[in-house]
Coordinates of C-alpha atoms and ligand atoms in Angstrom, one line a residue:
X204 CA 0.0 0.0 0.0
X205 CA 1.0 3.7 -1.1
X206 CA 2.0 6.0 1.6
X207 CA -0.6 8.1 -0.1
X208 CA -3.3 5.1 0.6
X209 CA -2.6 4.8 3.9
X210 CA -2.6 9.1 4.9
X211 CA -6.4 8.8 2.9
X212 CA -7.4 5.7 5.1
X213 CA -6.2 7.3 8.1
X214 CA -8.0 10.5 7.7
X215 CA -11.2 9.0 6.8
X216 CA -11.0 7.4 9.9
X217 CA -9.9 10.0 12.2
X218 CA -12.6 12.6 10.7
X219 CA -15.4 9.9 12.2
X220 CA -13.7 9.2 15.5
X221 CA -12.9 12.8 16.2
X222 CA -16.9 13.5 15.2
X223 CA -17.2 10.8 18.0
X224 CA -14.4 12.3 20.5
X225 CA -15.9 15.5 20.3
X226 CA -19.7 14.3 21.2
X227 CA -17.8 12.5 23.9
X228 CA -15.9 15.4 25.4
X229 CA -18.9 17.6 25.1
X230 CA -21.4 15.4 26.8
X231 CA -18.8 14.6 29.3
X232 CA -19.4 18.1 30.8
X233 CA -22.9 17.2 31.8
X234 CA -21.5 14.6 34.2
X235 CA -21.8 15.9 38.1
X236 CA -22.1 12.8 40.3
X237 CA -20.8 9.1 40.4
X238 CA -23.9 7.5 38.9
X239 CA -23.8 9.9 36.2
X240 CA -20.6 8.6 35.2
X241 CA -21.6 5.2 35.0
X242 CA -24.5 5.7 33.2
X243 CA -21.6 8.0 30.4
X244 CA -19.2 5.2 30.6
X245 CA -22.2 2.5 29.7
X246 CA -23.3 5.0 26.8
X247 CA -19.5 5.8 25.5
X248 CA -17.7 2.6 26.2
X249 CA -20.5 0.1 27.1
X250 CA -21.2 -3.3 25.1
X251 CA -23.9 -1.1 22.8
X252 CA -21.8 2.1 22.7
X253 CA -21.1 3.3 19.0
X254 CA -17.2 2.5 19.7
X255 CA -17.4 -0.7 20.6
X256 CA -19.9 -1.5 17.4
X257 CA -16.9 -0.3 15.5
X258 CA -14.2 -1.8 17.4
X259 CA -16.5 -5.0 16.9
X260 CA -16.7 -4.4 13.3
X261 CA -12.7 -4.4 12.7
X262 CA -13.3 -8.2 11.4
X263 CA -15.3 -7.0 8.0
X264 CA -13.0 -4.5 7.2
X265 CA -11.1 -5.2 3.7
X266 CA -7.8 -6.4 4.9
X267 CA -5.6 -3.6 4.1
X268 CA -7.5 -1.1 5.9
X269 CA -7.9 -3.3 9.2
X270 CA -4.6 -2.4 10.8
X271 CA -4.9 1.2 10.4
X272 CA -8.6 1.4 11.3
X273 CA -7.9 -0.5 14.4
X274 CA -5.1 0.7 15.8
X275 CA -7.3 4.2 16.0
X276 CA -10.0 2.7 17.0
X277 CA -8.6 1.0 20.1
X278 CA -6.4 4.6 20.4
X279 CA -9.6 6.2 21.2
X280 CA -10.9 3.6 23.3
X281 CA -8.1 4.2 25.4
X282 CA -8.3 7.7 25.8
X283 CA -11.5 7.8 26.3
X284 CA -11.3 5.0 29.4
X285 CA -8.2 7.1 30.9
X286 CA -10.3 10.3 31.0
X287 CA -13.9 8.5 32.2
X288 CA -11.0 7.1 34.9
X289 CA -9.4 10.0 35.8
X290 CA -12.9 11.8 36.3
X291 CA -14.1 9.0 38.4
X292 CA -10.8 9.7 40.8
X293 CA -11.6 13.2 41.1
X294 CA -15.8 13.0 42.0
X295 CA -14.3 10.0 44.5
X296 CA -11.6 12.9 46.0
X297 CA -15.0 15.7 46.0
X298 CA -17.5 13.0 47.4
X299 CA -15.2 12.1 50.5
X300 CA -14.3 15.8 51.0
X301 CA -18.1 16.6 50.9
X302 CA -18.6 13.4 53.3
X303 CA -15.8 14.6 55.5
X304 CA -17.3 18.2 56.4
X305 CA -20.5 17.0 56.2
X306 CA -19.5 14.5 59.1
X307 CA -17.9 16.6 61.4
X308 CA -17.3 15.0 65.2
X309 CA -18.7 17.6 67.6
X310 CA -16.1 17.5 70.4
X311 CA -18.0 19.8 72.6
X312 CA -20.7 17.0 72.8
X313 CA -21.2 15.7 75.7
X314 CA -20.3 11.8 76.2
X315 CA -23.2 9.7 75.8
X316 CA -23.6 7.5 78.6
X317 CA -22.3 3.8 78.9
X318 CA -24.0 1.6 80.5
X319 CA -21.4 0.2 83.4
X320 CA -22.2 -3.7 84.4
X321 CA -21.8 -4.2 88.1
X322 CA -20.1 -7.6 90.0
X323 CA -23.0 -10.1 90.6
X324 CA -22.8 -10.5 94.9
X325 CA -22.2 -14.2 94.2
X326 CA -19.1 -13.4 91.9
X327 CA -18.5 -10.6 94.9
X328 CA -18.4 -13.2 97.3
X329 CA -16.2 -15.8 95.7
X330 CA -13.4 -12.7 95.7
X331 CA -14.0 -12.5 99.1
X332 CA -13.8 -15.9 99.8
X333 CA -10.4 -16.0 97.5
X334 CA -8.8 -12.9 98.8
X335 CA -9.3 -14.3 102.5
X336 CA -8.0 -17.5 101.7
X337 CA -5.5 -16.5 99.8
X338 CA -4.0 -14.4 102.2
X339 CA -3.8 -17.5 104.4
X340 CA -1.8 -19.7 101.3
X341 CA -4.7 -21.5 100.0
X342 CA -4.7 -21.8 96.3
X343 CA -7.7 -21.8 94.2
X344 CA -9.2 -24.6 92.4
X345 CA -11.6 -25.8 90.0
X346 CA -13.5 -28.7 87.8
X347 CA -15.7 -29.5 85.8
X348 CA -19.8 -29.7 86.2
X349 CA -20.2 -33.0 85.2
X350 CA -18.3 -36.0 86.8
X351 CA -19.3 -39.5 87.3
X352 CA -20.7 -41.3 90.5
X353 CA -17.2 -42.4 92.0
X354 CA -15.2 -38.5 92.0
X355 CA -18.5 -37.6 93.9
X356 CA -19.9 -40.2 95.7
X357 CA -17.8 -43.2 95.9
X358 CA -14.4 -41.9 96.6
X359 CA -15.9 -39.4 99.7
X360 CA -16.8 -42.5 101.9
X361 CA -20.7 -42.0 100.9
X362 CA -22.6 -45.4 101.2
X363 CA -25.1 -46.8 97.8
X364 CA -28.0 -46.5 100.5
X365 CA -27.3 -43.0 101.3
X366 CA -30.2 -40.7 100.3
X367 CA -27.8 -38.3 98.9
X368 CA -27.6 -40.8 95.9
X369 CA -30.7 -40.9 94.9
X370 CA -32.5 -39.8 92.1
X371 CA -34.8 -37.7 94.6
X372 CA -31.4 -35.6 95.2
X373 CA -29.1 -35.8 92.7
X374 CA -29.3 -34.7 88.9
X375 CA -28.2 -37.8 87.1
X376 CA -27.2 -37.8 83.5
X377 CA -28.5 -40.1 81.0
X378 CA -24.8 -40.7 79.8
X379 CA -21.9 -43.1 81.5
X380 CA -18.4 -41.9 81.7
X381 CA -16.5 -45.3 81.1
X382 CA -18.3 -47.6 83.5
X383 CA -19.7 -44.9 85.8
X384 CA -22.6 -42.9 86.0
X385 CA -22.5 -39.4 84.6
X386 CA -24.0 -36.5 87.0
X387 CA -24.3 -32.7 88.0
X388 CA -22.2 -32.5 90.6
X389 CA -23.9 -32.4 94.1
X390 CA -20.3 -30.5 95.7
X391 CA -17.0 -29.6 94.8
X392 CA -15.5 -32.3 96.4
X393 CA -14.8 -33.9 93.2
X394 CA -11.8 -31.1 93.0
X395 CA -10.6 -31.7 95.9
X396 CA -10.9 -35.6 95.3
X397 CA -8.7 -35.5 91.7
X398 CA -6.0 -33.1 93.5
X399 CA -5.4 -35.7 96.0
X400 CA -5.4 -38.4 93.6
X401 CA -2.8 -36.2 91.8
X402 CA -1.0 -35.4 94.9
X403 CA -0.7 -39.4 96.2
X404 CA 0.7 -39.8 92.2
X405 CA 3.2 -36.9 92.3
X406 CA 4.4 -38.1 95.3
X407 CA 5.2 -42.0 94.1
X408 CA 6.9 -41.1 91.1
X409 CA 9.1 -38.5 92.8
X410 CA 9.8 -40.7 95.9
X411 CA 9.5 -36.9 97.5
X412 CA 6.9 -35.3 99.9
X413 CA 5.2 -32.7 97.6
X414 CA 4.2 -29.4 99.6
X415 CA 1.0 -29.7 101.7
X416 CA -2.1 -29.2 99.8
X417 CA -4.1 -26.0 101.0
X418 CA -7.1 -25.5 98.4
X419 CA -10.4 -23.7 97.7
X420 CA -12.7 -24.9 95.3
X421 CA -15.3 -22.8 94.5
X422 CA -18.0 -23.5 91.4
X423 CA -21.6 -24.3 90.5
X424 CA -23.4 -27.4 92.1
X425 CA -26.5 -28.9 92.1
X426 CA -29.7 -30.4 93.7
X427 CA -33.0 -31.6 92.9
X428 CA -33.9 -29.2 95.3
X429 CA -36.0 -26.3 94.1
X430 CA -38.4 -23.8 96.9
X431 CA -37.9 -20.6 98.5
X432 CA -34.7 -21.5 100.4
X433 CA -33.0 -23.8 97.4
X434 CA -32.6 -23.9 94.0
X435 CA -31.4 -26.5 91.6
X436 CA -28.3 -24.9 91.0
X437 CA -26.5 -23.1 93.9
X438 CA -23.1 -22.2 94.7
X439 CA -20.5 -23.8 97.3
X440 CA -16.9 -23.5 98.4
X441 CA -14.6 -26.8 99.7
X442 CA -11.5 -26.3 101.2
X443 CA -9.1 -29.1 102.1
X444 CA -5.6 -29.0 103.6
X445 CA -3.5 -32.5 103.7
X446 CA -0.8 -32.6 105.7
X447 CA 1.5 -34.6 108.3
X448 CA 1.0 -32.8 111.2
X449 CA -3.1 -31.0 110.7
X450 CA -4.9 -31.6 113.5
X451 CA -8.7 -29.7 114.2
X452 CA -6.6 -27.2 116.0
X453 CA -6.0 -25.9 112.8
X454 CA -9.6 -26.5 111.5
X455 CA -10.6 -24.2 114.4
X456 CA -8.2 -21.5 113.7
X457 CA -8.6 -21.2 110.0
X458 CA -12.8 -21.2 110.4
X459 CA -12.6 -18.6 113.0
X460 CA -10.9 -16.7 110.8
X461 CA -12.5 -16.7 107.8
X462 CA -15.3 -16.0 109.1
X463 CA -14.2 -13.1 111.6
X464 CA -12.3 -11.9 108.4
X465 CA -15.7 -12.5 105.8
X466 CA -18.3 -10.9 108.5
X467 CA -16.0 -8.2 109.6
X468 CA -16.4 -9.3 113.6
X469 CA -13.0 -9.5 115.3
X470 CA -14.9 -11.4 118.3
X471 CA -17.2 -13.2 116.5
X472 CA -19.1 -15.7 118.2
X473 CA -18.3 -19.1 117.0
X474 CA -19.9 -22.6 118.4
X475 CA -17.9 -25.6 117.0
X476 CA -20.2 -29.1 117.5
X477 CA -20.4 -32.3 116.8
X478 CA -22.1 -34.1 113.7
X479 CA -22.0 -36.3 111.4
X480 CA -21.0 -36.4 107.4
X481 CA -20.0 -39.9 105.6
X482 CA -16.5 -38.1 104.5
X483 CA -15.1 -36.5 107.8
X484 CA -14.4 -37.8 111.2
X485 CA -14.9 -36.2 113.5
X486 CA -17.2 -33.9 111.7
X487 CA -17.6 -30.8 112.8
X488 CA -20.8 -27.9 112.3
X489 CA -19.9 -24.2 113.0
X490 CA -22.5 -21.9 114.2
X491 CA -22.1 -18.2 114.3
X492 CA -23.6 -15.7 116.8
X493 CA -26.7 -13.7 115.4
X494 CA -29.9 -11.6 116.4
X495 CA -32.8 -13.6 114.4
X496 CA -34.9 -10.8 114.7
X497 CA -32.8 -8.4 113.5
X498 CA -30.6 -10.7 111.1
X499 CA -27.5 -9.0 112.5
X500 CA -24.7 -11.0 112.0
X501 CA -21.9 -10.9 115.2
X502 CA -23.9 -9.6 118.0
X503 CA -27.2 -11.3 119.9
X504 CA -28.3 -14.6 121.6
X505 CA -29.2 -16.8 118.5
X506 CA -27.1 -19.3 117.1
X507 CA -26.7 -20.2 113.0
X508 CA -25.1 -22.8 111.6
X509 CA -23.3 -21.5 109.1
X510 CA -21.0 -25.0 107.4
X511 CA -20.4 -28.0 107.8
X512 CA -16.7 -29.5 108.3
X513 CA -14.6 -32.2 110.0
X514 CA -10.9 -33.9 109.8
X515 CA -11.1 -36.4 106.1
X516 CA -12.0 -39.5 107.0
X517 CA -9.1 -42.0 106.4
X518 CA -11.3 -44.0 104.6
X519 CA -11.2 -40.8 101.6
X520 CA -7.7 -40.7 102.0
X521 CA -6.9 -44.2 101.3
X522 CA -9.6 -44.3 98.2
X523 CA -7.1 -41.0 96.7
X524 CA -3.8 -43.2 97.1
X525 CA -2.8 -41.5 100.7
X526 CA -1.8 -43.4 103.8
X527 CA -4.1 -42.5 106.4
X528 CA -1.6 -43.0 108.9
X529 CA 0.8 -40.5 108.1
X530 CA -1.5 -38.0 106.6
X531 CA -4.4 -36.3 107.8
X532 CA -6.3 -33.2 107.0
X533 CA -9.5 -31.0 106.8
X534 CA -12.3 -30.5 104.9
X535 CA -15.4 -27.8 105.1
X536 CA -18.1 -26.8 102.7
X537 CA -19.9 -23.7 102.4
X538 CA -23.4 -22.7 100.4
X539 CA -21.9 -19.5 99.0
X540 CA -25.8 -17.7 98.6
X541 CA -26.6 -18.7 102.1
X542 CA -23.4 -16.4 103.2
X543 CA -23.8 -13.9 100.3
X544 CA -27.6 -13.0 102.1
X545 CA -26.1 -12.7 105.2
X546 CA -23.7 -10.3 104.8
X547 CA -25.7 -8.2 102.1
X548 CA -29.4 -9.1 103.5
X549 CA -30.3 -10.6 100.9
X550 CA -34.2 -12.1 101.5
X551 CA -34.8 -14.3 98.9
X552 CA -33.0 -16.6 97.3
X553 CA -34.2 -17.0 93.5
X554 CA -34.1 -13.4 93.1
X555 CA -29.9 -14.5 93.0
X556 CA -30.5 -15.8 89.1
X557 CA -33.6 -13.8 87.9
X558 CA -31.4 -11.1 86.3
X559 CA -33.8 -8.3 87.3
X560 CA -31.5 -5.6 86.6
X561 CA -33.3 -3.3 89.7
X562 CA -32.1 -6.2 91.7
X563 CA -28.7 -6.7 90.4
X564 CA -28.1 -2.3 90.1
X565 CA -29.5 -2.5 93.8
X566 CA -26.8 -5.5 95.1
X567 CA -24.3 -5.5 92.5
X568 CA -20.3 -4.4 92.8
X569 CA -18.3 -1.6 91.1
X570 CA -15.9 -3.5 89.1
X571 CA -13.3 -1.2 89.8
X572 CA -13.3 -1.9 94.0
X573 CA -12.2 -5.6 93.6
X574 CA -12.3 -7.1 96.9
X575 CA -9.1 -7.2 98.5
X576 CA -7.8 -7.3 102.3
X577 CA -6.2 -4.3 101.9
X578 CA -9.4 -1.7 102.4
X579 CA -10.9 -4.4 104.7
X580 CA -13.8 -7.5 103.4
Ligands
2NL868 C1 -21.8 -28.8 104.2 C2 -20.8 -29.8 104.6 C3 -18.7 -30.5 104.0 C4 -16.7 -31.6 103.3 C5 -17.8 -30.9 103.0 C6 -15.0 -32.9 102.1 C7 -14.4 -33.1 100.9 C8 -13.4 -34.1 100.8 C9 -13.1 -34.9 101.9 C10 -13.8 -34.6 103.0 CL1 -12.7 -34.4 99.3 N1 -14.7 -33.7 103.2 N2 -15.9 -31.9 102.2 C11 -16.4 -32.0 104.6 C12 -17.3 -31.6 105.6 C13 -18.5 -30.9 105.3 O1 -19.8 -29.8 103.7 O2 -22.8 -28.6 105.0 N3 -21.7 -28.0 103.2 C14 -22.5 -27.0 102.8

């Protein structure tokens, strides 16, 4: 092909695509918003633009002219997609500007108000009851809800017969765990059952006498028990101390002062007596001093048994791997609501899990006053 050919082709061309261009540029002024651009892109460089028809037509061209029709064709195309793009990035850049003013933060606002959740007074408790403890070298422990018949009947010395094994009492799960009954636990003692287990083990493969064990187990527990003064599920906390040379001197001593310590009464009336529990012996009931009228804890002629204890029966010891005799201990459990109401006067029990928020903005704990012995329980 001539030179002469090609200049004739090329400017036959151009003169349509520049008619094009120009309707283009022209129309391109009318564009204000996003949307309108679209909508321009659609009608300049969309599937049923005029462009693309031609771009789409470069196949029936006569072969000599393809090349050089093309090559403008697609030229334009380009152009026309950098501009449509470059137009897009500045409405983006005026849009978030527009945005940004528009969405000014008024620091002079006042703060709205967050609602602030308070420490439920049976979590409140349980601080208490580790802060105390802790203070004295007890370590906190817990377990799971679920365990089978032996961790929390069979190991603690409690007879088949007893009642406490019945279905009346205890929630049994229609599940085994291995060859054992699955349950709700009835108390922590579980806890206190595997850490002695682990204990007797620790000590046989090391040949050593681990460290006494001094433990708290708090948790959930549960009864199939369910009026004004129980509920189903309720809270407890064990404690156990093993050791060679804990006698109820030292059951006495630590009970008095926990509760002198939770009840804030330095002379706290205390009553120690005599009873009777499958897993202690002797077992031991404290009462504390109280007004019944008045509930007052600490002062007035009324006695309240407050928990249950006693030395671990060497029976328990020898079912968790420990010789009897050259270890003995202590054991006490204590229904955490039961203490909870006394100290806070708490009347009823079930309003503990209702969630009324009056009730729990009334009782509840500033998050930010942990109990500690420092400021005093
Ligand atoms: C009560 C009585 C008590 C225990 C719990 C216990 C645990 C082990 C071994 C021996 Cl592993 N004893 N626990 C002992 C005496 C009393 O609870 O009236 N609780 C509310």
């Amino acid at each position: 092909m001539s030179e002469i050919d090609r200049t004739a082709i090329e400017a036959d061309e151009s003169i349509k695509l520049e008619a094009l261009k120009a309707s283009a540029l022209i129309q391109l002024r009318e564009v204000r918003d996003l949307p309108g651009l679209e909508a321009y892109r659609v009608a300049f460089l969309g599937k049923a633009s005029e462009l693309m028809r031609l771009l789409k037509d470069v196949g029936t061209l006569p072969a000599a002219e393809r090349p050089i029709r093309a090559a403008l064709r697609n030229q334009l195309k380009e152009t026309l997609s950098r501009i449509v793009e470059e137009y897009r990035g500045k409405l983006e850049a005026e849009a978030l500007t527009a945005r940004l003013s528009a969405e000014k933060i008024d620091i002079s606002a006042p703060v709205r108000p967050e609602p602030l959740g308070l420490i439920h007074p049976i979590s409140r408790t349980m601080e208490e009851i580790a802060a105390i403890f802790g203070a004295m070298g007890f370590a906190i422990k817990e377990g799971p809800d679920v365990e089978d018949d032996w961790y929390a009947f069979g190991a603690l010395n409690v007879p088949g017969h007893h009642p406490a094994r019945a279905m009346m009492d205890t929630f049994y799960l229609n599940a085994n765990m291995g060859e054992r009954r699955a349950l709700l636990r009835p108390h922590t003692s579980s806890v206190q059952i595997r850490t002695m287990l682990d204990w007797a083990e620790a000590q046989k493969s090391s040949g050593a006498s681990p460290p006494d064990i001094r433990i708290i187990v708090p948790g959930r527990t549960f009864r199939s028990d369910h009026d004004a003064t129980h509920s189903p599920m309720f809270h407890q906390f064990e404690g156990l101390v093993i050791g060679r040379d804990i006698t109820l001197a030292h059951l006495k001593g630590c009970l008095s002062d926990f509760l002198r310590a939770f009840f804030n009464v330095a002379d706290m009336p205390l009553r120690f007596r005599a009873s009777y529990f499958p897993f202690t012996e002797p077992s031991v009931e404290v009462d504390i001093g109280w007004n019944r009228k008045s509930a007052e804890v600490g002062r007035g002629a009324d006695w309240l048994e407050i928990l249950g204890s006693g030395m671990v029966h060497p029976n328990v010891l020898a079912n968790c791997g420990i010789d009897p005799r050259e270890y003995q201990g202590f054991a006490f459990g204590v229904g955490i609501e039961r203490i909870a109401m006394l100290k806070y006067g708490i009347a009823d029990l079930r309003l503990f899990y209702e969630n009324d928020v009056r009730w729990l903005r009334h009782y509840g704990f500033s998050p930010l006053a942990p109990a500690n012995l420092h400021e005093g329980i």
